[in-house]
Coordinates of C-alpha atoms in Angstrom, one line a residue:
Chain A
X1 CA 87.2 144.7 138.0
X2 CA 87.0 144.5 134.2
X3 CA 88.7 146.9 131.7
X4 CA 91.8 149.0 131.6
X5 CA 90.4 151.7 133.9
X6 CA 88.7 149.4 136.4
X7 CA 87.3 149.7 139.0
X8 CA 87.3 153.6 138.8
X9 CA 85.7 153.9 135.4
X10 CA 83.2 151.2 136.1
X11 CA 82.1 152.7 139.4
X12 CA 81.9 156.2 137.9
X13 CA 79.9 154.9 134.9
X14 CA 77.5 153.1 137.1
X15 CA 77.0 156.1 139.3
X16 CA 76.3 158.3 136.2
X17 CA 73.8 155.8 134.8
X18 CA 71.9 155.7 138.1
X19 CA 71.9 159.5 138.5
X20 CA 70.8 160.1 134.9
X21 CA 68.1 157.3 134.7
X22 CA 66.5 158.3 138.0
X23 CA 65.6 155.0 139.5
X24 CA 64.5 153.0 136.4
X25 CA 66.9 150.3 137.5
X26 CA 69.3 149.3 140.3
X27 CA 72.9 148.3 140.1
X28 CA 74.9 145.6 141.9
X29 CA 78.7 146.2 141.6
X30 CA 80.7 143.0 141.6
X31 CA 84.4 143.0 142.5
X32 CA 86.9 143.4 145.3
X33 CA 84.7 145.1 147.8
X34 CA 87.1 147.4 149.5
X35 CA 88.4 148.7 146.2
X36 CA 84.9 149.2 144.9
X37 CA 83.8 150.9 148.1
X38 CA 86.9 153.2 148.0
X39 CA 85.9 154.3 144.5
X40 CA 82.3 154.8 145.6
X41 CA 83.3 157.0 148.5
X42 CA 85.6 159.1 146.3
X43 CA 82.6 160.1 144.2
X44 CA 81.1 163.6 144.9
X45 CA 77.6 162.0 145.3
X46 CA 77.8 158.4 146.4
X47 CA 75.0 156.5 144.6
X48 CA 72.9 153.8 146.3
X49 CA 74.3 150.5 145.0
X50 CA 74.9 147.1 146.5
X51 CA 78.3 145.6 146.3
X52 CA 78.9 141.9 145.9
X53 CA 82.5 140.8 146.8
X54 CA 84.5 138.9 144.2
X55 CA 88.1 138.3 145.1
X56 CA 89.6 137.1 141.9
X57 CA 90.6 139.3 139.0
X58 CA 91.0 137.9 135.5
X59 CA 93.9 139.8 133.8
X60 CA 93.8 140.8 130.2
X61 CA 96.7 138.4 129.4
X62 CA 95.1 135.4 131.1
X63 CA 93.9 132.5 128.9
X64 CA 90.2 132.6 129.4
X65 CA 89.4 128.9 130.0
X66 CA 92.3 128.4 132.4
X67 CA 91.5 131.7 134.2
X68 CA 87.9 130.7 134.7
X69 CA 88.9 127.4 136.3
X70 CA 91.5 128.9 138.6
X71 CA 89.8 132.2 139.4
X72 CA 86.3 130.9 140.3
X73 CA 85.5 134.1 142.2
X74 CA 86.3 136.6 139.4
X75 CA 83.8 139.5 139.0
X76 CA 82.8 137.9 135.7
X77 CA 81.9 134.5 137.1
X78 CA 80.3 135.9 140.2
X79 CA 78.3 138.5 138.3
X80 CA 77.1 136.0 135.7
X81 CA 75.9 133.7 138.5
X82 CA 74.0 136.5 140.0
X83 CA 72.2 136.9 136.7
X84 CA 71.8 133.1 136.3
X85 CA 70.2 132.9 139.8
X86 CA 67.7 135.6 139.0
X87 CA 69.3 138.2 141.3
X88 CA 70.1 140.4 138.3
X89 CA 68.4 140.8 135.0
X90 CA 71.6 141.3 133.1
X91 CA 75.3 141.3 133.5
X92 CA 77.7 144.0 132.1
X93 CA 81.5 143.9 131.9
X94 CA 84.4 145.6 130.2
X95 CA 86.7 142.8 131.3
X96 CA 88.5 139.9 129.5
X97 CA 86.4 139.3 126.3
X98 CA 87.3 135.7 126.1
X99 CA 86.4 135.1 129.7
X100 CA 83.1 136.9 129.3
X101 CA 82.2 134.7 126.3
X102 CA 83.2 131.5 127.9
X103 CA 81.6 132.2 131.3
X104 CA 78.4 133.5 129.7
X105 CA 78.1 130.5 127.5
X106 CA 79.0 127.9 130.2
X107 CA 77.1 129.4 133.0
X108 CA 74.0 130.7 131.3
X109 CA 73.9 128.1 128.6
X110 CA 73.3 128.3 124.9
X111 CA 69.8 128.8 123.5
X112 CA 68.3 125.8 121.7
X113 CA 69.5 125.6 118.1
X114 CA 72.4 128.0 118.6
X115 CA 75.8 126.4 118.0
X116 CA 77.8 129.5 118.4
X117 CA 76.8 132.5 120.5
X118 CA 77.9 135.7 118.8
X119 CA 78.6 139.4 119.3
X120 CA 77.3 142.0 116.9
X121 CA 78.5 145.6 116.7
X122 CA 76.3 148.5 115.6
X123 CA 78.1 150.6 113.0
X124 CA 76.9 154.1 112.0
X125 CA 75.9 154.5 108.4
X126 CA 74.6 157.2 106.1
X127 CA 71.1 156.1 107.2
X128 CA 70.3 153.9 110.2
X129 CA 72.9 151.8 112.0
X130 CA 74.0 148.5 110.6
X131 CA 74.7 145.5 112.9
X132 CA 77.9 143.8 111.9
X133 CA 77.7 140.2 113.1
X134 CA 79.9 138.3 114.1
X135 CA 82.1 141.1 115.3
X136 CA 85.0 139.0 116.6
X137 CA 83.8 136.1 118.6
X138 CA 84.0 133.2 116.2
X139 CA 86.9 133.4 113.8
X140 CA 86.6 130.0 112.1
X141 CA 83.0 129.6 110.9
X142 CA 81.0 127.1 109.1
X143 CA 78.1 128.2 106.8
X144 CA 75.6 127.2 109.4
X145 CA 77.2 129.5 111.9
X146 CA 76.9 132.5 109.6
X147 CA 73.2 131.6 109.1
X148 CA 72.7 131.6 112.9
X149 CA 74.4 135.0 113.2
X150 CA 71.9 136.3 110.6
X151 CA 68.9 135.0 112.5
X152 CA 70.2 136.4 115.8
X153 CA 71.3 139.7 114.4
X154 CA 68.0 140.1 112.7
X155 CA 66.1 139.6 116.0
X156 CA 68.5 142.0 117.8
X157 CA 68.0 144.8 115.2
X158 CA 64.3 144.4 115.0
X159 CA 64.1 144.5 118.8
X160 CA 66.4 147.3 119.6
X161 CA 66.1 149.5 116.5
X162 CA 62.4 148.8 116.1
X163 CA 62.9 147.6 112.5
X164 CA 60.4 145.1 111.3
X165 CA 61.8 142.5 109.1
X166 CA 65.3 143.9 108.9
X167 CA 67.3 143.3 105.8
X168 CA 70.3 141.0 106.0
X169 CA 73.3 141.1 103.7
X170 CA 76.1 138.6 103.5
X171 CA 79.5 140.3 103.3
X172 CA 81.3 139.2 100.2
X173 CA 83.6 140.3 97.5
X174 CA 80.9 141.2 95.0
X175 CA 77.2 141.5 94.8
X176 CA 76.6 138.7 92.3
X177 CA 75.3 135.4 93.9
X178 CA 78.4 133.6 92.6
X179 CA 80.9 135.8 94.4
X180 CA 82.4 134.7 97.7
X181 CA 84.6 132.2 99.5
X182 CA 83.7 128.6 100.1
X183 CA 82.0 129.3 103.4
X184 CA 80.1 132.4 102.3
X185 CA 78.8 130.7 99.1
X186 CA 77.3 127.9 101.1
X187 CA 75.9 130.4 103.7
X188 CA 74.4 132.3 100.8
X189 CA 72.3 129.2 99.9
X190 CA 71.2 128.7 103.5
X191 CA 70.2 132.4 103.7
X192 CA 68.4 132.4 100.4
X193 CA 66.3 129.4 101.4
X194 CA 65.3 131.0 104.7
X195 CA 62.5 133.2 105.8
X196 CA 64.9 136.1 106.6
X197 CA 64.7 139.3 104.6
X198 CA 67.9 138.3 102.8
X199 CA 69.3 141.0 100.5
X200 CA 72.0 138.8 99.0
X201 CA 75.7 139.5 99.0
X202 CA 76.9 143.0 100.0
X203 CA 80.4 144.5 99.5
X204 CA 82.6 146.3 102.0
X205 CA 81.4 149.6 100.5
X206 CA 77.8 148.9 101.3
X207 CA 78.1 149.0 105.1
X208 CA 78.6 152.7 105.5
X209 CA 76.0 153.3 102.8
X210 CA 73.5 151.7 105.1
X211 CA 72.4 149.2 102.4
X212 CA 71.3 146.6 104.9
X213 CA 70.3 146.5 108.6
X214 CA 72.4 143.4 109.4
X215 CA 75.8 142.5 107.7
X216 CA 76.9 138.9 108.3
X217 CA 80.5 137.7 108.3
X218 CA 82.8 135.5 110.4
X219 CA 84.4 137.0 113.4
X220 CA 87.8 137.3 111.7
X221 CA 86.5 139.6 109.1
X222 CA 84.2 141.4 111.5
X223 CA 86.9 142.1 114.1
X224 CA 89.4 143.4 111.5
X225 CA 86.7 145.6 109.8
X226 CA 85.5 146.9 113.2
X227 CA 88.9 147.9 114.4
X228 CA 89.7 149.4 111.1
X229 CA 86.6 151.5 111.4
X230 CA 87.5 152.6 114.9
X231 CA 90.8 153.9 113.7
X232 CA 89.4 156.3 111.1
X233 CA 88.9 159.2 113.5
X234 CA 92.5 159.2 114.6
X235 CA 93.6 158.9 111.0
X236 CA 91.5 161.9 110.0
X237 CA 92.7 164.0 113.0
X238 CA 96.3 163.3 112.1
X239 CA 95.6 164.2 108.4
X240 CA 93.7 167.4 109.4
X241 CA 96.5 168.4 111.7
X242 CA 99.0 168.2 108.9
X243 CA 96.6 170.0 106.5
X244 CA 96.2 172.8 109.1
X245 CA 99.9 173.1 109.6
X246 CA 100.5 173.9 106.0
X247 CA 99.2 177.6 106.1
X248 CA 97.4 180.1 108.3
X249 CA 94.3 179.9 106.1
X250 CA 94.3 176.1 106.5
X251 CA 94.7 176.5 110.2
X252 CA 91.6 178.8 110.3
X253 CA 89.7 176.4 108.1
X254 CA 90.7 173.5 110.4
X255 CA 89.6 175.4 113.5
X256 CA 86.2 176.2 111.8
X257 CA 85.8 172.6 110.8
X258 CA 86.6 171.2 114.2
X259 CA 83.1 171.1 115.5
X260 CA 81.8 169.4 112.4
X261 CA 84.6 166.9 112.5
X262 CA 83.8 166.2 116.1
X263 CA 80.2 165.7 115.4
X264 CA 80.9 163.3 112.6
X265 CA 83.7 161.5 114.3
X266 CA 81.6 161.1 117.4
X267 CA 79.4 158.7 115.5
X268 CA 82.3 156.4 114.9
X269 CA 83.4 156.5 118.5
X270 CA 82.9 153.2 120.3
X271 CA 82.3 155.0 123.6
X272 CA 79.1 156.5 122.3
X273 CA 77.8 153.0 121.4
X274 CA 78.6 151.2 124.7
X275 CA 78.9 147.5 124.8
X276 CA 77.6 144.7 122.7
X277 CA 75.4 141.9 123.8
X278 CA 76.4 138.3 123.5
X279 CA 73.6 136.9 121.4
X280 CA 72.6 133.2 121.7
X281 CA 73.0 132.6 125.4
X282 CA 70.2 132.2 127.8
X283 CA 70.4 135.6 129.4
X284 CA 71.6 139.1 128.9
X285 CA 75.4 139.5 128.9
X286 CA 76.8 142.8 127.6
X287 CA 80.5 142.9 126.7
X288 CA 82.4 146.2 126.7
X289 CA 85.6 147.5 125.2
X290 CA 88.6 147.0 127.4
X291 CA 89.3 150.8 127.2
X292 CA 85.8 151.7 128.3
X293 CA 85.5 155.1 129.9
X294 CA 82.8 156.0 132.4
X295 CA 80.6 157.1 129.6
X296 CA 81.1 153.8 127.8
X297 CA 80.1 151.9 130.9
X298 CA 77.0 154.1 131.4
X299 CA 76.0 153.3 127.8
X300 CA 76.6 149.6 128.3
X301 CA 74.2 149.7 131.3
X302 CA 71.6 151.4 129.1
X303 CA 72.2 148.8 126.4
X304 CA 71.6 146.1 129.0
X305 CA 68.4 147.7 130.1
X306 CA 67.1 147.9 126.5
X307 CA 68.1 144.3 125.8
X308 CA 66.2 143.1 128.9
X309 CA 63.2 145.3 128.1
X310 CA 62.9 143.9 124.6
X311 CA 63.3 140.3 125.8
X312 CA 66.0 139.8 123.1
X313 CA 67.2 136.4 124.3
X314 CA 63.6 135.1 124.4
X315 CA 62.8 136.4 121.0
X316 CA 66.1 134.9 119.7
X317 CA 65.0 131.5 121.1
X318 CA 61.7 131.8 119.3
X319 CA 63.4 132.7 116.0
X320 CA 65.9 129.9 116.2
X321 CA 63.1 127.4 116.7
X322 CA 61.2 128.9 113.7
X323 CA 64.3 128.8 111.5
X324 CA 65.5 125.3 112.4
Chain B
X1 CA 88.1 148.5 75.8
X2 CA 88.3 147.9 79.5
X3 CA 86.4 149.7 82.2
X4 CA 83.0 151.5 82.6
X5 CA 84.2 154.5 80.7
X6 CA 86.1 152.8 77.9
X7 CA 87.4 153.5 75.4
X8 CA 87.0 157.3 76.0
X9 CA 88.5 157.4 79.5
X10 CA 91.4 155.1 78.5
X11 CA 92.3 157.1 75.4
X12 CA 92.1 160.4 77.3
X13 CA 94.2 159.0 80.1
X14 CA 96.8 157.6 77.8
X15 CA 97.0 161.0 76.0
X16 CA 97.4 162.8 79.3
X17 CA 100.2 160.5 80.4
X18 CA 102.0 161.0 77.1
X19 CA 101.7 164.7 77.2
X20 CA 102.7 165.0 80.9
X21 CA 105.6 162.6 80.7
X22 CA 107.2 164.1 77.6
X23 CA 108.4 161.1 75.8
X24 CA 109.7 158.9 78.6
X25 CA 107.6 156.1 77.2
X26 CA 105.4 155.2 74.2
X27 CA 101.9 153.8 74.3
X28 CA 100.2 151.1 72.2
X29 CA 96.4 151.3 72.5
X30 CA 94.7 147.9 72.1
X31 CA 91.0 147.6 71.1
X32 CA 88.5 148.0 68.4
X33 CA 90.5 150.2 66.1
X34 CA 87.8 152.4 64.6
X35 CA 86.5 153.2 68.1
X36 CA 89.9 154.0 69.5
X37 CA 90.8 156.2 66.5
X38 CA 87.5 158.0 66.8
X39 CA 88.3 158.8 70.5
X40 CA 91.8 159.9 69.5
X41 CA 90.7 162.3 66.8
X42 CA 88.1 163.7 69.2
X43 CA 91.0 164.9 71.4
X44 CA 92.2 168.5 71.1
X45 CA 95.8 167.4 70.7
X46 CA 95.9 163.9 69.2
X47 CA 98.9 162.1 70.7
X48 CA 101.3 159.9 68.7
X49 CA 100.3 156.4 69.6
X50 CA 100.1 153.2 67.8
X51 CA 96.8 151.3 67.8
X52 CA 96.6 147.5 67.6
X53 CA 93.2 146.1 66.7
X54 CA 91.4 143.7 69.0
X55 CA 87.9 142.9 67.9
X56 CA 86.5 141.1 71.0
X57 CA 85.2 142.9 74.1
X58 CA 85.0 141.0 77.4
X59 CA 81.9 142.4 79.2
X60 CA 81.9 142.9 83.0
X61 CA 79.3 140.2 83.5
X62 CA 81.2 137.6 81.4
X63 CA 82.7 134.6 83.3
X64 CA 86.4 135.1 82.8
X65 CA 87.6 131.6 81.8
X66 CA 84.8 131.1 79.3
X67 CA 85.2 134.6 78.0
X68 CA 88.9 134.2 77.4
X69 CA 88.3 131.0 75.5
X70 CA 85.5 132.4 73.3
X71 CA 86.9 135.9 72.9
X72 CA 90.5 135.2 71.9
X73 CA 90.9 138.6 70.4
X74 CA 89.9 140.7 73.4
X75 CA 92.0 143.7 74.2
X76 CA 93.1 141.9 77.3
X77 CA 94.4 138.8 75.5
X78 CA 95.9 140.7 72.6
X79 CA 97.6 143.3 74.9
X80 CA 99.1 140.7 77.2
X81 CA 100.5 138.8 74.2
X82 CA 102.1 142.0 73.0
X83 CA 103.9 142.2 76.3
X84 CA 104.6 138.4 76.3
X85 CA 106.2 138.8 72.8
X86 CA 108.4 141.7 74.0
X87 CA 106.6 144.3 72.0
X88 CA 105.5 146.1 75.2
X89 CA 107.2 146.3 78.6
X90 CA 104.0 146.2 80.5
X91 CA 100.2 145.9 80.0
X92 CA 97.6 148.1 81.7
X93 CA 93.8 147.6 81.8
X94 CA 90.7 148.7 83.7
X95 CA 88.8 145.8 82.2
X96 CA 87.3 142.6 83.7
X97 CA 89.5 141.9 86.7
X98 CA 89.0 138.1 86.6
X99 CA 89.9 138.0 82.9
X100 CA 93.0 140.2 83.6
X101 CA 94.1 137.8 86.3
X102 CA 93.5 134.6 84.3
X103 CA 95.0 135.9 81.1
X104 CA 98.0 137.4 82.8
X105 CA 98.6 134.1 84.7
X106 CA 98.0 131.9 81.7
X107 CA 99.8 133.9 79.1
X108 CA 102.7 135.3 81.0
X109 CA 103.0 132.3 83.4
X110 CA 103.7 132.2 87.1
X111 CA 107.1 132.9 88.5
X112 CA 108.9 129.9 90.0
X113 CA 107.7 129.2 93.6
X114 CA 104.6 131.3 93.2
X115 CA 101.4 129.2 93.7
X116 CA 99.0 132.2 93.6
X117 CA 99.7 135.5 91.9
X118 CA 98.3 138.3 93.9
X119 CA 97.2 141.9 93.9
X120 CA 98.2 144.4 96.5
X121 CA 96.6 147.8 97.2
X122 CA 98.5 150.8 98.6
X123 CA 96.5 152.3 101.4
X124 CA 97.3 155.8 102.8
X125 CA 98.2 155.8 106.5
X126 CA 99.2 158.4 109.1
X127 CA 102.8 157.8 107.9
X128 CA 103.9 156.1 104.7
X129 CA 101.5 154.0 102.6
X130 CA 100.8 150.4 103.5
X131 CA 100.4 147.6 101.0
X132 CA 97.4 145.5 101.7
X133 CA 98.0 142.1 100.1
X134 CA 96.0 140.1 98.9
X135 CA 93.5 142.8 97.9
X136 CA 90.9 140.5 96.5
X137 CA 92.4 138.0 94.1
X138 CA 92.5 134.9 96.2
X139 CA 89.6 134.4 98.5
X140 CA 90.3 130.9 99.8
X141 CA 93.9 130.8 100.9
X142 CA 96.2 128.3 102.6
X143 CA 98.9 129.5 105.0
X144 CA 101.6 129.1 102.3
X145 CA 99.7 131.5 100.0
X146 CA 99.7 134.1 102.7
X147 CA 103.4 133.6 103.1
X148 CA 104.0 134.1 99.4
X149 CA 101.9 137.3 99.5
X150 CA 104.2 138.6 102.2
X151 CA 107.3 137.9 100.1
X152 CA 105.9 139.5 97.0
X153 CA 104.4 142.4 98.8
X154 CA 107.7 143.0 100.6
X155 CA 109.6 143.2 97.3
X156 CA 107.0 145.5 95.7
X157 CA 107.1 147.9 98.6
X158 CA 110.9 147.9 98.8
X159 CA 111.1 148.5 95.0
X160 CA 108.4 151.1 94.6
X161 CA 108.5 153.0 97.9
X162 CA 112.3 152.6 98.3
X163 CA 111.9 151.0 101.7
X164 CA 114.7 148.7 102.6
X165 CA 113.6 145.6 104.5
X166 CA 109.9 146.7 104.8
X167 CA 108.0 145.5 107.9
X168 CA 105.4 142.9 107.3
X169 CA 102.3 142.4 109.5
X170 CA 99.8 139.6 109.5
X171 CA 96.2 140.9 109.8
X172 CA 94.6 139.2 112.7
X173 CA 92.2 139.7 115.6
X174 CA 94.8 140.6 118.2
X175 CA 98.5 141.3 118.5
X176 CA 99.4 138.3 120.5
X177 CA 101.0 135.4 118.7
X178 CA 98.2 133.1 119.7
X179 CA 95.4 135.2 118.1
X180 CA 94.1 134.3 114.7
X181 CA 92.1 131.9 112.6
X182 CA 93.4 128.4 111.6
X183 CA 95.0 129.7 108.4
X184 CA 96.5 132.8 109.9
X185 CA 98.0 131.0 112.9
X186 CA 99.8 128.6 110.5
X187 CA 100.9 131.5 108.3
X188 CA 102.2 133.2 111.4
X189 CA 104.6 130.3 112.0
X190 CA 105.8 130.4 108.4
X191 CA 106.4 134.1 108.6
X192 CA 108.1 134.0 111.9
X193 CA 110.5 131.4 110.6
X194 CA 111.4 133.4 107.5
X195 CA 113.9 136.0 106.6
X196 CA 111.3 138.7 106.2
X197 CA 111.1 141.6 108.5
X198 CA 108.0 140.1 110.2
X199 CA 106.3 142.4 112.8
X200 CA 103.9 139.7 114.0
X201 CA 100.1 140.0 114.1
X202 CA 98.5 143.4 113.5
X203 CA 95.0 144.4 114.1
X204 CA 92.5 146.3 111.8
X205 CA 93.3 149.5 113.6
X206 CA 97.1 149.3 112.9
X207 CA 96.7 149.8 109.1
X208 CA 95.8 153.5 109.0
X209 CA 98.3 154.1 111.8
X210 CA 101.0 153.0 109.4
X211 CA 102.3 150.4 111.8
X212 CA 103.7 148.2 109.0
X213 CA 104.7 148.6 105.4
X214 CA 102.9 145.4 104.2
X215 CA 99.7 144.0 105.7
X216 CA 99.0 140.4 104.7
X217 CA 95.6 138.8 104.5
X218 CA 93.5 136.6 102.2
X219 CA 91.6 138.3 99.4
X220 CA 88.3 137.9 101.0
X221 CA 89.3 140.1 104.0
X222 CA 91.4 142.3 101.7
X223 CA 88.6 143.1 99.3
X224 CA 86.1 143.8 102.0
X225 CA 88.5 146.0 103.9
X226 CA 89.5 147.9 100.8
X227 CA 86.0 148.6 99.6
X228 CA 85.0 149.6 103.1
X229 CA 87.9 152.1 103.0
X230 CA 86.9 153.4 99.6
X231 CA 83.4 154.2 101.0
X232 CA 84.7 156.4 103.8
X233 CA 84.8 159.7 101.8
X234 CA 81.2 159.4 100.7
X235 CA 80.1 158.6 104.2
X236 CA 81.9 161.6 105.5
X237 CA 80.5 163.9 102.8
X238 CA 77.0 162.7 103.7
X239 CA 77.6 163.3 107.4
X240 CA 79.1 166.7 106.8
X241 CA 76.2 167.7 104.7
X242 CA 73.7 166.9 107.4
X243 CA 75.9 168.6 109.9
X244 CA 76.0 171.7 107.7
X245 CA 72.3 171.6 107.3
X246 CA 71.7 172.0 111.0
X247 CA 72.5 175.7 111.3
X248 CA 74.0 178.7 109.4
X249 CA 77.1 178.6 111.6
X250 CA 77.5 174.9 110.8
X251 CA 77.1 175.7 107.1
X252 CA 79.9 178.3 107.2
X253 CA 82.1 175.9 109.1
X254 CA 81.4 173.2 106.6
X255 CA 82.3 175.5 103.7
X256 CA 85.6 176.5 105.4
X257 CA 86.4 172.9 106.0
X258 CA 85.7 171.8 102.5
X259 CA 89.2 172.3 101.3
X260 CA 90.7 170.3 104.2
X261 CA 88.2 167.6 103.7
X262 CA 89.0 167.4 100.0
X263 CA 92.7 167.3 100.7
X264 CA 92.3 164.4 103.2
X265 CA 89.7 162.5 101.3
X266 CA 91.8 162.8 98.2
X267 CA 94.3 160.4 99.8
X268 CA 91.6 157.8 100.1
X269 CA 90.5 158.2 96.5
X270 CA 91.5 155.2 94.4
X271 CA 91.8 157.5 91.3
X272 CA 94.9 159.1 92.8
X273 CA 96.5 155.7 93.3
X274 CA 95.9 154.3 89.9
X275 CA 96.0 150.6 89.3
X276 CA 97.6 147.7 91.1
X277 CA 100.1 145.3 89.7
X278 CA 99.5 141.6 89.6
X279 CA 102.4 140.2 91.5
X280 CA 103.9 136.8 90.8
X281 CA 103.5 136.6 87.1
X282 CA 106.3 136.7 84.7
X283 CA 105.8 140.3 83.5
X284 CA 104.1 143.6 84.4
X285 CA 100.4 143.5 84.4
X286 CA 98.6 146.5 86.0
X287 CA 94.9 146.0 86.9
X288 CA 92.7 149.1 87.2
X289 CA 89.4 149.9 88.8
X290 CA 86.4 149.4 86.6
X291 CA 85.3 152.9 87.2
X292 CA 88.7 154.4 86.2
X293 CA 88.7 158.0 85.1
X294 CA 91.2 159.4 82.7
X295 CA 93.3 160.4 85.7
X296 CA 93.2 156.9 87.1
X297 CA 94.3 155.5 83.7
X298 CA 97.1 158.0 83.6
X299 CA 98.3 157.0 87.1
X300 CA 98.1 153.3 86.1
X301 CA 100.4 154.0 83.2
X302 CA 102.9 155.7 85.6
X303 CA 102.5 152.8 87.9
X304 CA 103.4 150.4 85.1
X305 CA 106.4 152.6 84.2
X306 CA 107.8 152.4 87.8
X307 CA 107.1 148.7 88.0
X308 CA 109.1 148.1 84.9
X309 CA 111.9 150.5 85.9
X310 CA 112.3 148.7 89.3
X311 CA 112.3 145.3 87.7
X312 CA 109.7 144.2 90.2
X313 CA 108.9 140.8 88.7
X314 CA 112.6 139.9 88.4
X315 CA 113.2 140.9 92.0
X316 CA 110.1 138.9 93.1
X317 CA 111.6 135.9 91.3
X318 CA 114.9 136.3 93.1
X319 CA 113.1 136.6 96.5
X320 CA 110.8 133.6 95.9
X321 CA 113.9 131.5 95.2
X322 CA 115.6 132.8 98.3
X323 CA 112.6 132.1 100.5
X324 CA 111.8 128.7 99.2

């Protein structure tokens, strides 16, 4: 029931994933059963999925903690409990982000040594993608939290992108060791003293360059940066439109460029990247964008599959114990 | 003597500004006289400028407070004193940013009611430019500081862009009043209770949309965001190159698109925008990018001219008294 286009987009995305993947995994859809089944039967080829009924729906303007208490049978709570009880290997939702975070943390529990579970977002760069972590979960952070994000992000990138010993940069206002705010300066010391492959401070301009594999910041910075990045394609489209409107030659150039623009912009499109895993909880919980399309849902399911396959949460537990 | 390409770029930019503006203003060049004069005589048309000798040079890796003490005759200190003593209406430099901030604040003094002078950066949007403030000056901020940035930014935008009652947004992680970190939530209350045209919280994606005229944040967020934005053109160029390399058709499309790309990217180019004024000091001090080209220097000089013409620092003083 999660996301602006639920349950239609969720059901369609799940069906696409099943069809495309050809039986590598099975899917349990969680939500108001009659609505889910109606969407299923509206599909041209109804996939074989089980449906678990969950009556409550957490709305986007609910306060997550209150909603989780009152709406105990939300698709989020019911779905996470299925995972908790071993009936599912992962849980995926494009629903209320706060509720996903709280429910995942409460019901699955935090891994040992993790004070704050975190979300990272993969950002395209000139080279290989960079994980921005925290991407919006924890807005007020202590230095220790940033350090934990670095450890968890490092495990995630090494697992999913196959990078051994990924480089970690600390987002700051200059490359020099002395640059930063109070929190980042102390986090710098923790990172420098660790066994991580710490590349020191990085600047805003270093992200798209692909200077590091993991860029660490608090969730306030991460969320603002991420949403700024997401808005670039729309900005360029608008600018190109007004460029094309200036002359016929421009219009032709614009038309010719369209395919290239699409190809480049596609990389910045969150729908391509699917959801982001909540790192630091004892399980696999993938959080999607509220505006998720069927394709985004499909990619979230693949993301869940990879995260399970690479045993990310188990490797994070090992790393946290090593770094404590 | 300030900036990576000084004094050549500074002298060339000043000469261009003089030639182009046709006597609207005069320029005093401040720096090691023999070097400045050498650059002047190397120009095809030597402009009529006065040169004031300043022997010391603050290097980019100097610590600003120590450097200002030891190097009392730096071009920065000497230039600001010329302004302070009424021999110049403004001071412009692409030199050491920290030294510019400290010297401007110490020598010109803060305006009444201003606890932290600030730098704003004009960012292109789908509509009219948005002033991001603070753009990197104050990394650890209290709510009151963010409020002051909003007042000063508001005056600057209304003066220079001719916007009456510009809208002010507070950068946060969601549009709802309850979203933010500890500092931004308290700043929100100050802004809501003020006479500013406060549009509430804005998200990272709202900047390029042009949702507000002034986007307020601390300098840590502002600096990272700004440098991220500056890196977009290079990222796109690299992506377009690899797109073009994929086939001959792509290559042709890429060539056709080049002009449009240039036109759009030009808007994101800091060299077009020139420097940024230090708001909140008792005078006009324009701070440029270290990598400033002659064109950037020229634009900085125009920026100084406008800032003087619109009496920005006097209007900021009036606004601060009104809002206290």
